[in-house]
Amino acid sequence: ARGARLGLRNLSGDLSAACLDGQAPVLLSGREALLEAGQKVAWSAGDLGAVTQLAKSAASEWWRGVLVFDNERLGDVIGELNRYREGRIVVANPAIAARRISGAFYINQLDQVVEQLRLAYGVRIVRMPGNIVVVS
């Protein structure tokens, strides 16, 4: 993708590409999606999804070191946070993982997110060696 700036993700086999600047084609199994700035496409198991609009705040804030979530499943948010922090945050309760949350978190202060979860949702936090945090 010449002249384009892309963000690529692989979360448990669910892949996506977001075009932040420029233009980029995404090719998969003979199908093509042409991404313009501010658009994204997801795919898994050889199936290319539809091109959708990228939340502007999420795209622009990532480059500033901030992760922005808007009505996302907590389990998905934790999966994204784990990409940027040493160790792992594990959500042990499926009901908690399914909760929807919104927020903005600085990438260099992700350990504060755990405390925010405890205060906002009353979840139990257990810290273990190796920077493992269990949320239940």
CSV table of C-alpha atoms in Angstrom, one decimal:
chain,number,residue,atom,x,y,z
A,1,ALA,CA,0.0,0.0,0.0
A,2,ARG,CA,2.1,2.9,-1.3
A,3,GLY,CA,1.5,6.1,0.5
A,4,ALA,CA,-1.0,4.6,2.9
A,5,ARG,CA,-0.8,4.3,6.6
A,6,LEU,CA,-2.5,1.2,7.9
A,7,GLY,CA,-3.3,-0.4,11.2
A,8,LEU,CA,-3.5,-4.2,11.2
A,9,ARG,CA,-4.9,-6.4,13.9
A,10,ASN,CA,-5.1,-10.1,14.7
A,11,LEU,CA,-7.2,-10.9,17.7
A,12,SER,CA,-7.6,-14.6,18.1
A,13,GLY,CA,-7.8,-15.2,14.4
A,14,ASP,CA,-10.2,-12.3,13.7
A,15,LEU,CA,-8.2,-10.0,11.4
A,16,SER,CA,-8.7,-6.5,10.3
A,17,ALA,CA,-7.1,-3.6,8.5
A,18,ALA,CA,-7.8,0.0,9.1
A,19,CYS,CA,-6.7,2.7,6.6
A,20,LEU,CA,-5.6,5.9,8.5
A,21,ASP,CA,-4.2,7.8,5.5
A,22,GLY,CA,-4.2,7.3,1.8
A,23,GLN,CA,-5.7,4.3,0.0
A,24,ALA,CA,-5.0,0.6,0.2
A,25,PRO,CA,-6.5,-2.6,-1.4
A,26,VAL,CA,-7.1,-5.7,0.7
A,27,LEU,CA,-7.2,-8.9,-1.3
A,28,LEU,CA,-8.5,-12.2,0.0
A,29,SER,CA,-9.4,-15.3,-1.9
A,30,GLY,CA,-10.1,-13.4,-5.1
A,31,ARG,CA,-12.2,-10.7,-3.4
A,32,GLU,CA,-10.9,-7.2,-3.0
A,33,ALA,CA,-11.9,-4.3,-0.7
A,34,LEU,CA,-10.5,-0.9,-1.5
A,35,LEU,CA,-9.9,1.1,1.7
A,36,GLU,CA,-9.9,4.9,1.8
A,37,ALA,CA,-8.7,6.9,4.8
A,38,GLY,CA,-11.0,6.4,7.7
A,39,GLN,CA,-12.3,3.0,6.6
A,40,LYS,CA,-11.7,-0.6,7.8
A,41,VAL,CA,-12.4,-4.2,6.8
A,42,ALA,CA,-12.4,-7.4,8.8
A,43,TRP,CA,-12.0,-11.0,7.7
A,44,SER,CA,-11.7,-14.5,9.1
A,45,ALA,CA,-11.6,-18.0,7.7
A,46,GLY,CA,-11.2,-16.7,4.2
A,47,ASP,CA,-14.4,-14.5,4.3
A,48,LEU,CA,-13.8,-10.8,3.6
A,49,GLY,CA,-16.3,-8.5,5.4
A,50,ALA,CA,-17.8,-5.3,4.3
A,51,VAL,CA,-15.9,-2.0,4.3
A,52,THR,CA,-17.1,0.1,7.2
A,53,GLN,CA,-16.2,3.6,8.6
A,54,LEU,CA,-13.5,3.7,11.3
A,55,ALA,CA,-14.3,5.7,14.4
A,56,LYS,CA,-12.2,8.8,13.9
A,57,SER,CA,-11.3,9.2,17.5
A,58,ALA,CA,-10.0,5.6,17.8
A,59,ALA,CA,-7.8,5.9,14.7
A,60,SER,CA,-6.3,9.3,15.5
A,61,GLU,CA,-5.9,8.7,19.2
A,62,TRP,CA,-4.0,5.4,18.7
A,63,TRP,CA,-1.2,7.4,17.0
A,64,ARG,CA,-1.1,9.6,20.2
A,65,GLY,CA,-0.7,6.6,22.5
A,66,VAL,CA,-4.4,6.4,23.5
A,67,LEU,CA,-6.7,3.4,23.0
A,68,VAL,CA,-10.3,4.5,22.6
A,69,PHE,CA,-13.3,2.1,23.0
A,70,ASP,CA,-17.0,2.9,22.4
A,71,ASN,CA,-19.5,0.4,23.6
A,72,GLU,CA,-17.1,-2.6,23.2
A,73,ARG,CA,-17.3,-5.9,25.0
A,74,LEU,CA,-15.0,-5.9,28.0
A,75,GLY,CA,-13.4,-9.2,26.8
A,76,ASP,CA,-12.5,-7.6,23.5
A,77,VAL,CA,-11.1,-4.5,25.2
A,78,ILE,CA,-8.9,-6.7,27.5
A,79,GLY,CA,-7.7,-8.6,24.4
A,80,GLU,CA,-6.6,-5.3,22.9
A,81,LEU,CA,-5.0,-4.1,26.1
A,82,ASN,CA,-3.0,-7.3,26.3
A,83,ARG,CA,-1.4,-6.5,23.0
A,84,TYR,CA,0.3,-3.5,24.7
A,85,ARG,CA,1.1,-4.6,28.2
A,86,GLU,CA,3.6,-7.0,29.7
A,87,GLY,CA,1.9,-10.0,31.2
A,88,ARG,CA,-1.7,-10.8,30.7
A,89,ILE,CA,-5.1,-9.7,32.0
A,90,VAL,CA,-7.5,-12.6,32.1
A,91,VAL,CA,-11.3,-12.3,32.5
A,92,ALA,CA,-12.4,-15.4,34.4
A,93,ASN,CA,-16.1,-14.7,34.3
A,94,PRO,CA,-17.9,-14.8,30.9
A,95,ALA,CA,-20.7,-12.4,32.2
A,96,ILE,CA,-18.1,-9.8,33.0
A,97,ALA,CA,-16.3,-10.4,29.6
A,98,ALA,CA,-19.7,-9.7,27.9
A,99,ARG,CA,-20.2,-6.3,29.6
A,100,ARG,CA,-20.1,-3.3,27.3
A,101,ILE,CA,-17.7,-0.5,28.2
A,102,SER,CA,-16.5,2.8,26.8
A,103,GLY,CA,-13.3,4.6,27.6
A,104,ALA,CA,-10.0,6.0,26.6
A,105,PHE,CA,-6.8,4.5,28.1
A,106,TYR,CA,-3.2,5.7,27.7
A,107,ILE,CA,-1.0,2.9,26.4
A,108,ASN,CA,1.8,3.7,28.8
A,109,GLN,CA,-0.6,3.5,31.8
A,110,LEU,CA,-2.5,0.3,31.2
A,111,ASP,CA,-2.1,-1.0,34.7
A,112,GLN,CA,-4.4,1.8,35.8
A,113,VAL,CA,-7.2,0.2,33.7
A,114,VAL,CA,-7.4,-2.7,36.1
A,115,GLU,CA,-8.0,-0.4,39.1
A,116,GLN,CA,-10.6,1.6,37.0
A,117,LEU,CA,-12.5,-1.7,36.3
A,118,ARG,CA,-12.5,-2.5,40.0
A,119,LEU,CA,-13.9,0.9,40.9
A,120,ALA,CA,-16.4,1.2,38.1
A,121,TYR,CA,-17.7,-2.4,38.0
A,122,GLY,CA,-16.9,-3.8,41.4
A,123,VAL,CA,-15.0,-6.7,39.9
A,124,ARG,CA,-12.6,-8.7,41.9
A,125,ILE,CA,-8.9,-8.3,40.9
A,126,VAL,CA,-6.2,-10.9,41.8
A,127,ARG,CA,-2.6,-10.1,40.9
A,128,MET,CA,-0.3,-13.0,40.3
A,129,PRO,CA,3.5,-13.3,39.5
A,130,GLY,CA,4.5,-12.6,36.0
A,131,ASN,CA,2.3,-9.5,35.8
A,132,ILE,CA,-0.8,-11.8,35.4
A,133,VAL,CA,-4.1,-10.1,36.5
A,134,VAL,CA,-7.3,-12.2,36.9
A,135,VAL,CA,-10.6,-10.2,36.7
A,136,SER,CA,-13.6,-12.0,38.2
